[in-house]
PDB file of C-alpha atoms in Angstrom:
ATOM      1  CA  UNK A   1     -15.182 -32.582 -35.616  1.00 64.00           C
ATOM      2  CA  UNK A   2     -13.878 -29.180 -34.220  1.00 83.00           C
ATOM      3  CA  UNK A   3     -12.647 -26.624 -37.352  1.00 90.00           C
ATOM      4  CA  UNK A   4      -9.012 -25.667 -35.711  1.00 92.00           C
ATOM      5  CA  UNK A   5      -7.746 -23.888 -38.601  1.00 95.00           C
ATOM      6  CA  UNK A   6      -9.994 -22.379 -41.423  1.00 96.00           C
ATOM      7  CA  UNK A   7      -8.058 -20.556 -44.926  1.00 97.00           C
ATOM      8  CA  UNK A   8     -11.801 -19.147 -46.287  1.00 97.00           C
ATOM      9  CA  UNK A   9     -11.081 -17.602 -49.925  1.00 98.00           C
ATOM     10  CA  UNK A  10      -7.481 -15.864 -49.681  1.00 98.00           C
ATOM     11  CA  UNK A  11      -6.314 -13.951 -52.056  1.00 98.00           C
ATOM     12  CA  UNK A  12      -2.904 -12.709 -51.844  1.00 97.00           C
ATOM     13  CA  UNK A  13      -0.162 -11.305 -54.640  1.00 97.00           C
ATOM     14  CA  UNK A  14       3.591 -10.211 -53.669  1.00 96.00           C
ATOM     15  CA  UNK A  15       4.680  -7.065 -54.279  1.00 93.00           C
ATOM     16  CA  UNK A  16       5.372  -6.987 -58.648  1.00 92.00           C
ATOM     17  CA  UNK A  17       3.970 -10.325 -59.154  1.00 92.00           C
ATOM     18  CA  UNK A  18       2.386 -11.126 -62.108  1.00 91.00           C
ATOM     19  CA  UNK A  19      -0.481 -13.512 -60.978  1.00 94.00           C
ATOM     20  CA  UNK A  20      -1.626 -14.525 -57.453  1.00 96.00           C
ATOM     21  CA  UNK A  21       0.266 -16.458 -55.242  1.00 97.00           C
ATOM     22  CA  UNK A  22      -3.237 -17.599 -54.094  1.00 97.00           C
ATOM     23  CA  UNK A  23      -6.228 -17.043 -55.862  1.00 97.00           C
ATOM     24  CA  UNK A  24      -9.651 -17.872 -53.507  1.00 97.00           C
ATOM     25  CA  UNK A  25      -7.695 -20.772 -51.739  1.00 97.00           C
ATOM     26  CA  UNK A  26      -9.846 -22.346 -48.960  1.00 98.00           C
ATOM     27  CA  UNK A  27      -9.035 -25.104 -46.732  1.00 97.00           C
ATOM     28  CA  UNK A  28     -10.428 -26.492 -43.331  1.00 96.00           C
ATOM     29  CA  UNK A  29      -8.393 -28.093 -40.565  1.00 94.00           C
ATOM     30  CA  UNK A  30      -9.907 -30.536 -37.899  1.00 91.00           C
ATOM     31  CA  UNK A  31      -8.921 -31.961 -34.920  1.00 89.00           C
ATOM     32  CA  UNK A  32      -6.417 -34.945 -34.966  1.00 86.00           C
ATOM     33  CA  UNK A  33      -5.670 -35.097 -38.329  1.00 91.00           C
ATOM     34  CA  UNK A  34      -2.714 -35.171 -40.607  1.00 94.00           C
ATOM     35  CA  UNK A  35      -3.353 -33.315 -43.581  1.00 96.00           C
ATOM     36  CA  UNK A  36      -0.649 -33.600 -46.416  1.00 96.00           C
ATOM     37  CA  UNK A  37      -0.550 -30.667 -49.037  1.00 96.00           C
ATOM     38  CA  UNK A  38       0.479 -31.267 -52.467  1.00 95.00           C
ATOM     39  CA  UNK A  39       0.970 -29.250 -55.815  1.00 92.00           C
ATOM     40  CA  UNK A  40       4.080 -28.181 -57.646  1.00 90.00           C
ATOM     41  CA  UNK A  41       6.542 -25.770 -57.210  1.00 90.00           C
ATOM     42  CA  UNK A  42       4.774 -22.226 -57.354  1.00 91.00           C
ATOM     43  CA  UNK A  43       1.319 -23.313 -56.838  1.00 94.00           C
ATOM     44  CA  UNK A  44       1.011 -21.551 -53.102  1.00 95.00           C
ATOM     45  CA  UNK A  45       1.441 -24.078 -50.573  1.00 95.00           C
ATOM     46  CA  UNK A  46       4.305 -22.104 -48.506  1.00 94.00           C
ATOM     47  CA  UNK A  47       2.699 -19.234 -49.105  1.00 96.00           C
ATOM     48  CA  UNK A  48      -0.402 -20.971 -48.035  1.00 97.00           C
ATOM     49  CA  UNK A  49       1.236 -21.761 -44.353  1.00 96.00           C
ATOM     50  CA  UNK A  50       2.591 -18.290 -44.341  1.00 95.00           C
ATOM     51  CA  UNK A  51      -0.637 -17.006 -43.943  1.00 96.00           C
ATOM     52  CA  UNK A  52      -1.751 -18.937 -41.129  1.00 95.00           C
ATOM     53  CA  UNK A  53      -0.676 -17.147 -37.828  1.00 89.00           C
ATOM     54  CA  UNK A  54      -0.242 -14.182 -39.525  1.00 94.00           C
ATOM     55  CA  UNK A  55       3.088 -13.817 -41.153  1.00 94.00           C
ATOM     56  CA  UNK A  56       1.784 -12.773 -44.032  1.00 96.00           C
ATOM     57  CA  UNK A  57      -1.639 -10.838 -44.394  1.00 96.00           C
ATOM     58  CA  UNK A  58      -4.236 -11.657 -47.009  1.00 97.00           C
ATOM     59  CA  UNK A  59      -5.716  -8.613 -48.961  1.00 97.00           C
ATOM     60  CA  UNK A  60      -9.094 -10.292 -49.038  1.00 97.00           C
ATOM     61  CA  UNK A  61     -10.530 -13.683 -47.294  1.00 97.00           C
ATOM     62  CA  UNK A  62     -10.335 -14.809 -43.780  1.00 97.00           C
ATOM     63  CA  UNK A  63      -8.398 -16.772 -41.896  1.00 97.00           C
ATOM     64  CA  UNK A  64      -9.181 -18.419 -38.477  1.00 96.00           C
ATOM     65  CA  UNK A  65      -7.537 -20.273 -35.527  1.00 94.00           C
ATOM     66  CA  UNK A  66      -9.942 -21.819 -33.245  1.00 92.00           C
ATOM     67  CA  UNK A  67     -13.375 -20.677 -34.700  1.00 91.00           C
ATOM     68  CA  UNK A  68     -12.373 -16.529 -34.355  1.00 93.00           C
ATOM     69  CA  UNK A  69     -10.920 -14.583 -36.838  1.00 96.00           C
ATOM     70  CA  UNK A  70      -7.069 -13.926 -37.117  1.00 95.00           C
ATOM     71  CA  UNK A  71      -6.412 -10.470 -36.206  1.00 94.00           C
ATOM     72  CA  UNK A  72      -3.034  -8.825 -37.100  1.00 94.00           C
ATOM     73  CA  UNK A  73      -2.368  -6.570 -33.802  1.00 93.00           C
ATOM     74  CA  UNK A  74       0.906  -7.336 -32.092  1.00 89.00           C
ATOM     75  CA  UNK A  75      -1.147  -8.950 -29.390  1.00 89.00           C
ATOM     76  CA  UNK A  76      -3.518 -10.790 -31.484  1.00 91.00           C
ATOM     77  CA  UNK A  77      -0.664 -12.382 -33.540  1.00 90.00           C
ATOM     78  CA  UNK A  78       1.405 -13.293 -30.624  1.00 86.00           C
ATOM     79  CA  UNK A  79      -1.810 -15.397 -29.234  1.00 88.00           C
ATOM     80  CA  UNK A  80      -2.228 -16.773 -32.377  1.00 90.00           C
ATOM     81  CA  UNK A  81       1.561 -17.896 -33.015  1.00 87.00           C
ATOM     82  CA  UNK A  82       1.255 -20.031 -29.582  1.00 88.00           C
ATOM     83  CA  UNK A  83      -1.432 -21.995 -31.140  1.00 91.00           C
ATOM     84  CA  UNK A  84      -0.281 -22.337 -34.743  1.00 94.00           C
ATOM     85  CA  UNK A  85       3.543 -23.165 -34.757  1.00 92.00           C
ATOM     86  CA  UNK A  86       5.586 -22.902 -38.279  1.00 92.00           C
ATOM     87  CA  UNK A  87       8.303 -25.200 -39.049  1.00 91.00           C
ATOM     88  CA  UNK A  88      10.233 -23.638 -41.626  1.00 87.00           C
ATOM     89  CA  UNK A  89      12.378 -26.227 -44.396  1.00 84.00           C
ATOM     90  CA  UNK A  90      15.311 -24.884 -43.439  1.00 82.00           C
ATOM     91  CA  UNK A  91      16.230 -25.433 -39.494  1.00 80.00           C
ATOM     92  CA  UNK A  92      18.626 -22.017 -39.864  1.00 80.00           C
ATOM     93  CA  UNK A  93      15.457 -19.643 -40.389  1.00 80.00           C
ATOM     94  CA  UNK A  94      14.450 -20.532 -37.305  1.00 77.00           C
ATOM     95  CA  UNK A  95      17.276 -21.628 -35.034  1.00 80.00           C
ATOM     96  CA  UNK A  96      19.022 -17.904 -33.452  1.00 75.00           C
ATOM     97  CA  UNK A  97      20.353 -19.267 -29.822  1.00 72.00           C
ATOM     98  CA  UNK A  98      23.606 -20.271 -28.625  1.00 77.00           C
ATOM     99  CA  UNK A  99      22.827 -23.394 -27.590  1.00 87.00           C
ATOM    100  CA  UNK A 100      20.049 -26.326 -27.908  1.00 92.00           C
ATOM    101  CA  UNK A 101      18.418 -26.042 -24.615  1.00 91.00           C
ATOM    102  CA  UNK A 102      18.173 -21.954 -24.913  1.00 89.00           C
ATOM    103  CA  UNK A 103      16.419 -22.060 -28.397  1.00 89.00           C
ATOM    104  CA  UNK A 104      14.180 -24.690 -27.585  1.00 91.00           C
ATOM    105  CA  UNK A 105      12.759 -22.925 -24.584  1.00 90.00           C
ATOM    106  CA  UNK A 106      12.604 -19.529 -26.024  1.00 86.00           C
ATOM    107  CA  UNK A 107       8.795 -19.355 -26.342  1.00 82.00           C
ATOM    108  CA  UNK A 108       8.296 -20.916 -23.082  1.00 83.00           C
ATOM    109  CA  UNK A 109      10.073 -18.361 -21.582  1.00 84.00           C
ATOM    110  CA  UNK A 110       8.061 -15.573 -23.702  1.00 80.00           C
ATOM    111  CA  UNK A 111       4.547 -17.358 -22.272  1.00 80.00           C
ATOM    112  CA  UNK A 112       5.537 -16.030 -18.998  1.00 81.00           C
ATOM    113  CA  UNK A 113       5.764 -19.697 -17.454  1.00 82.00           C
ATOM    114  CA  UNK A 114       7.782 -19.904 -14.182  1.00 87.00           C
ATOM    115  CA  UNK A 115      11.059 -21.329 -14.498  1.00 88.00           C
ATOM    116  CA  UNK A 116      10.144 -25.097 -13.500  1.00 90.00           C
ATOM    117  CA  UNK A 117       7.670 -24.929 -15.528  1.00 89.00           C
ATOM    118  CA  UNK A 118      10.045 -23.864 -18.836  1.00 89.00           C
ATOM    119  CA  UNK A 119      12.631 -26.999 -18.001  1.00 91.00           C
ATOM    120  CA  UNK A 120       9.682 -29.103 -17.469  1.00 92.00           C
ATOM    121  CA  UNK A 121       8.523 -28.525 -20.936  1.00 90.00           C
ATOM    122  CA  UNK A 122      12.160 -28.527 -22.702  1.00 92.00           C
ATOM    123  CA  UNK A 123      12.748 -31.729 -21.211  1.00 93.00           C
ATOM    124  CA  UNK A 124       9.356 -33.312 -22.183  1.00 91.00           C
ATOM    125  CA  UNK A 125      10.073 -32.301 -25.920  1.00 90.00           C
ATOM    126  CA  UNK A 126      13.605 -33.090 -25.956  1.00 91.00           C
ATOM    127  CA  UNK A 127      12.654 -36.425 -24.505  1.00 90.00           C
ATOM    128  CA  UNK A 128       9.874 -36.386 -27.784  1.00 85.00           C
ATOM    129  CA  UNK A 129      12.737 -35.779 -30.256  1.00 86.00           C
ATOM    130  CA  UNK A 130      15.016 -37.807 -28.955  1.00 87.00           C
ATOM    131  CA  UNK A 131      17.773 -34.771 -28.061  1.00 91.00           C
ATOM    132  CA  UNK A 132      18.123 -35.038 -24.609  1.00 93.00           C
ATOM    133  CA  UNK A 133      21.899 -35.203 -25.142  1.00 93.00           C
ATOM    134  CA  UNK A 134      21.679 -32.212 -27.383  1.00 92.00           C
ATOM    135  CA  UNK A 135      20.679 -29.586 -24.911  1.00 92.00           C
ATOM    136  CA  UNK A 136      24.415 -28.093 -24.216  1.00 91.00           C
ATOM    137  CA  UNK A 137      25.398 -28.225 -27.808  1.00 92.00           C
ATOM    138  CA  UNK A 138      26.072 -24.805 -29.899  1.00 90.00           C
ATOM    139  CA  UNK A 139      23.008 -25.041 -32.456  1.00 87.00           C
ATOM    140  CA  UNK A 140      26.016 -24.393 -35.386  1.00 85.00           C
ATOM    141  CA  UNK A 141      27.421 -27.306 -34.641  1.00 87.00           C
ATOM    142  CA  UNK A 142      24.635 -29.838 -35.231  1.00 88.00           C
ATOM    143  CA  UNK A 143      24.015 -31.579 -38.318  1.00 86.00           C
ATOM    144  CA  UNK A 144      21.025 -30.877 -40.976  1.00 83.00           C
ATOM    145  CA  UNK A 145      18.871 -33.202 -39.412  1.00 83.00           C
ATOM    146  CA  UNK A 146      20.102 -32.292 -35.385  1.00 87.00           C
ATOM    147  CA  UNK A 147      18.659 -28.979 -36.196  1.00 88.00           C
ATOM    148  CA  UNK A 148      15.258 -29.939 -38.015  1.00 87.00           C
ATOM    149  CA  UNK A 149      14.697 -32.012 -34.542  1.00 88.00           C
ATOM    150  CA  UNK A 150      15.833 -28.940 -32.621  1.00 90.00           C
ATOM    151  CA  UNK A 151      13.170 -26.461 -34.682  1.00 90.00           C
ATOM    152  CA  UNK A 152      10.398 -29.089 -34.235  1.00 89.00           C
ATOM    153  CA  UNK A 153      11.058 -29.052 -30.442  1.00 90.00           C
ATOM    154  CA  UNK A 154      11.450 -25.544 -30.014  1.00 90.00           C
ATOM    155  CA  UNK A 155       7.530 -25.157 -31.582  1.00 90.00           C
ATOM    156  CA  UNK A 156       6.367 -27.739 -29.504  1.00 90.00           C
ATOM    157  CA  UNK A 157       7.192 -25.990 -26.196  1.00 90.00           C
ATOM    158  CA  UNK A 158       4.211 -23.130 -27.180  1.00 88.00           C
ATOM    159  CA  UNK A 159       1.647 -26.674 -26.962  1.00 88.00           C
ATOM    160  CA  UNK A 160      -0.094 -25.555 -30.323  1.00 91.00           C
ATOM    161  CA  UNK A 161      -2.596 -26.958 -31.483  1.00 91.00           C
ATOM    162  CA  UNK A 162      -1.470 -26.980 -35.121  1.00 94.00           C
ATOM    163  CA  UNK A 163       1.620 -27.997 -36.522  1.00 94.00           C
ATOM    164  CA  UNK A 164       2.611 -26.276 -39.845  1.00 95.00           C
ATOM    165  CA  UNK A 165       5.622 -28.126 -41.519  1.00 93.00           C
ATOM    166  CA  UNK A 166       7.300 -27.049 -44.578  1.00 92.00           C
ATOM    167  CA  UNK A 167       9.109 -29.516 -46.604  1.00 90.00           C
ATOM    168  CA  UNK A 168      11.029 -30.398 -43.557  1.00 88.00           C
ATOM    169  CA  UNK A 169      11.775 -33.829 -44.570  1.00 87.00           C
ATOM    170  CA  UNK A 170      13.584 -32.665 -47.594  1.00 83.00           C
ATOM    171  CA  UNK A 171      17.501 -33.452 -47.311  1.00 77.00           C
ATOM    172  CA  UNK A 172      17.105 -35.801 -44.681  1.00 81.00           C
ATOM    173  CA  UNK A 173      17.970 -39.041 -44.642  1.00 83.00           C
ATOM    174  CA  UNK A 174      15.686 -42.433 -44.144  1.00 86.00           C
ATOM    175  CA  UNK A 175      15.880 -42.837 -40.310  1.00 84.00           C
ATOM    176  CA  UNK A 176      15.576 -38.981 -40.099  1.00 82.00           C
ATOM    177  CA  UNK A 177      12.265 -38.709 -42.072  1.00 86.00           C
ATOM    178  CA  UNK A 178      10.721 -41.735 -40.158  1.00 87.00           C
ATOM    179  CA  UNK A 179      11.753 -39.818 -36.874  1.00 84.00           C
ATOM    180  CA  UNK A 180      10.149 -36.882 -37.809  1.00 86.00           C
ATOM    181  CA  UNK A 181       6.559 -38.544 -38.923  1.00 90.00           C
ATOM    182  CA  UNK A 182       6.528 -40.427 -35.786  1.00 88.00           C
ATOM    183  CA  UNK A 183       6.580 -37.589 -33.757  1.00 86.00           C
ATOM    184  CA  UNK A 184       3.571 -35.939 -35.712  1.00 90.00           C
ATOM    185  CA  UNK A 185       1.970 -39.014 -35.724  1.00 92.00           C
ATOM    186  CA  UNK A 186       2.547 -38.602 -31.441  1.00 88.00           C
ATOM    187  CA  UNK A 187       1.256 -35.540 -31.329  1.00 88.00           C
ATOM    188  CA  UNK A 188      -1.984 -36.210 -33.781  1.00 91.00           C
ATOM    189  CA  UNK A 189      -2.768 -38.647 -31.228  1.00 90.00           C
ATOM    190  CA  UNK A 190      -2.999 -36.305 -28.332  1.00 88.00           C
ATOM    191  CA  UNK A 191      -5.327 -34.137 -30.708  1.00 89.00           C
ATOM    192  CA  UNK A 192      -2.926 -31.627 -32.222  1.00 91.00           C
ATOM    193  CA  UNK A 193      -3.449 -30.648 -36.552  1.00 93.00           C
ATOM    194  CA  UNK A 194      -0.849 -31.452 -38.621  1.00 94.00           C
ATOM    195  CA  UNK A 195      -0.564 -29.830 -42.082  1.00 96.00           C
ATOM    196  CA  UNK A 196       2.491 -30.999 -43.882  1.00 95.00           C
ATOM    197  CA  UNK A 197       3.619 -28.518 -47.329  1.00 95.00           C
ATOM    198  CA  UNK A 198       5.803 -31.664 -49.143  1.00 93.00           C
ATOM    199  CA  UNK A 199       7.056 -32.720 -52.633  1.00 90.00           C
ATOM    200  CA  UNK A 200       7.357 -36.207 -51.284  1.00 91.00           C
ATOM    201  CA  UNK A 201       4.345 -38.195 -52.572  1.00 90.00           C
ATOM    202  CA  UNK A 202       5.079 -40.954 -50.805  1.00 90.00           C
ATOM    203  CA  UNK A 203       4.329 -39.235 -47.497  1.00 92.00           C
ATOM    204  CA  UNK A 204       1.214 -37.796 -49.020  1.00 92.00           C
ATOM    205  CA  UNK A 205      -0.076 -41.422 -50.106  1.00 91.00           C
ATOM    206  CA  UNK A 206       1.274 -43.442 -47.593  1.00 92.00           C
ATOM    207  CA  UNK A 207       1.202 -41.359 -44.369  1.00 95.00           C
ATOM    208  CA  UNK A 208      -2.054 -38.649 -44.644  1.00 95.00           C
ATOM    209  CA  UNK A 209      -5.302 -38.850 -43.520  1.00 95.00           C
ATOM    210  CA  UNK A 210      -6.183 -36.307 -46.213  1.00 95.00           C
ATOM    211  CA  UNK A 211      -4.314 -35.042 -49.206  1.00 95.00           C
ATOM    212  CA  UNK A 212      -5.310 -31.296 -50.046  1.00 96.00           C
ATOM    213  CA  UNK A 213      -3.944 -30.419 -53.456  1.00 95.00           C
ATOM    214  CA  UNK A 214      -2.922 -26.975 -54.474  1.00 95.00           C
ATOM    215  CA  UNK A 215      -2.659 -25.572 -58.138  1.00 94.00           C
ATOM    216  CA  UNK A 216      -2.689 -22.098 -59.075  1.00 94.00           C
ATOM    217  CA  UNK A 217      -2.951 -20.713 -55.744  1.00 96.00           C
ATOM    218  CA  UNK A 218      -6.159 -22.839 -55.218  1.00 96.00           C
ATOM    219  CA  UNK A 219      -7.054 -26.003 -52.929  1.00 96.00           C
ATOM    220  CA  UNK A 220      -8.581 -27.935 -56.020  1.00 93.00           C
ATOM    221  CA  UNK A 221      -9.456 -30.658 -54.254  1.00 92.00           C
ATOM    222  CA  UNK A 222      -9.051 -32.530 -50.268  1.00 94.00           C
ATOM    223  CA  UNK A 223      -9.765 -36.259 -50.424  1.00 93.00           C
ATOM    224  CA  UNK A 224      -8.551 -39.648 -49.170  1.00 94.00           C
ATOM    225  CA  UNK A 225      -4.954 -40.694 -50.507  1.00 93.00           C
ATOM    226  CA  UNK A 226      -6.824 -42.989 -52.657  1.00 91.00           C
ATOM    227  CA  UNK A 227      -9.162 -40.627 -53.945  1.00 89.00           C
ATOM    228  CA  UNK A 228      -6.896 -37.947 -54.764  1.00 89.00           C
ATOM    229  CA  UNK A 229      -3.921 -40.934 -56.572  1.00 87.00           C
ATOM    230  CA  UNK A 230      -6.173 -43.084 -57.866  1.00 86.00           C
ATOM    231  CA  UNK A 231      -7.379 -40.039 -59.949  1.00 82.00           C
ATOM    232  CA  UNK A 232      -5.831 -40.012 -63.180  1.00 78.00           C
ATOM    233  CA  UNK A 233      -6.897 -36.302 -63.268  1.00 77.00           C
ATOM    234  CA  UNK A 234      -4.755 -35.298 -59.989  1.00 71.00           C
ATOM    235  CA  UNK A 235      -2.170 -37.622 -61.360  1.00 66.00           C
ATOM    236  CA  UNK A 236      -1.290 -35.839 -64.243  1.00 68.00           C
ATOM    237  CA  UNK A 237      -1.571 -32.520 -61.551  1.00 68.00           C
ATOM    238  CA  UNK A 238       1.298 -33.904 -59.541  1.00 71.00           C
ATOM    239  CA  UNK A 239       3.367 -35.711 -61.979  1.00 64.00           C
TER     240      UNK A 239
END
């Protein structure tokens, strides 16, 4: 199956850090497949994602989208950031327009597509997160979950072909959550990568194709949900 997204040994430590926020982590993406990514608080899975279409840098290892090395010019990044799209946890980071249907078609806009084109592909998302009757709302006035729907949309308008979520099930509520895996499950099915950063082990054994798990700013293992729970070794990892 076709690599999308390769991490190949990164290492990476923030500025006056102690250890390594990742330490040789390596992990390969393929087509049409949700990949769930485990491992407790500090062990580098947002800083993982991060790294992916160049928001941060690596100061050694490689990363590449598409089978060609990520390059960090202004150009390079902006081609790369229409393939890879970055759902942050919280909708706010990401949501900056006055209104729904302006935020959501933001990138479109910054492709260079004409303008039928743009309200072609607002409405097709919209219509895939269900808020078509959101589009003329102020983004401050939607609720938590409103705006997670909103943030997924507005990535989906650059077509990626990976979807990078962050914990962006935490806080909402039953219905939302099931929402939001249904769309990735929609868009895994037209060929798109979904890696999903989450706390929620349920999602990781119930939902994944493959659970990668992360511990010390290494992928210590990718495997089946089975493989990786029925482990008592990874057990006692994420317990």
């Amino acid at each position: 199956m076709e690599n999308v997204l390769e991490f190949n040994q990164l290492y990476y430590r923030f500025p006056g850090a102690d250890k390594p926020a990742l330490n040789g982590a390596t992990l390969t993406l393929t087509r049409g497949k949700k990949i769930v990514l485990v491992g407790r608080n500090g062990s580098g899975k947002s800083t993982l994602l991060l790294h992916a279409n160049g928001i941060l840098k690596p100061e050694s290892g490689e990363v590449r989208v598409l089978g060609r090395p990520l390059q960090y010019s202004r150009k390079e990044l902006v081609s790369a950031r229409q393939q890879v799209g970055l759902i942050f946890q919280n909708p706010d980071d990401q949501l900056f327009s006055a209104s729904v249907e302006q935020d959501i078609s933001f990138g479109a806009v910054n492709l260079g597509l004409t303008d039928e084109e743009v309200r072609d592909r607002v409405a097709s998302v919209a219509a895939m997160c269900e808020i078509t009757d959101l589009l003329d709302r102020p983004t401050h006035a939607l609720s938590g979950g409103q705006k997670m729907r909103v943030a997924i949309a507005g990535v989906l308008t650059m077509n990626p072909q990976v979807i990078l979520a962050d914990e962006v099930t935490a806080g909402l509520d039953p219905w939302m959550r099931i929402h939001v895996l249904e769309s990735f499950d929609r868009l895994v099915k037209q060929g798109v990568v979904v890696l999903f950063a989450t706390h929620d082990l349920n999602i990781a054994r119930f939902w994944a194709d493959e659970v990668a798990v992360m511990e010390n700013g290494q992928v210590t293992t990718v495997g089946l949900p089975t493989q990786v729970f029925d482990n008592p070794m990874w057990r006692e990892v994420l317990y």
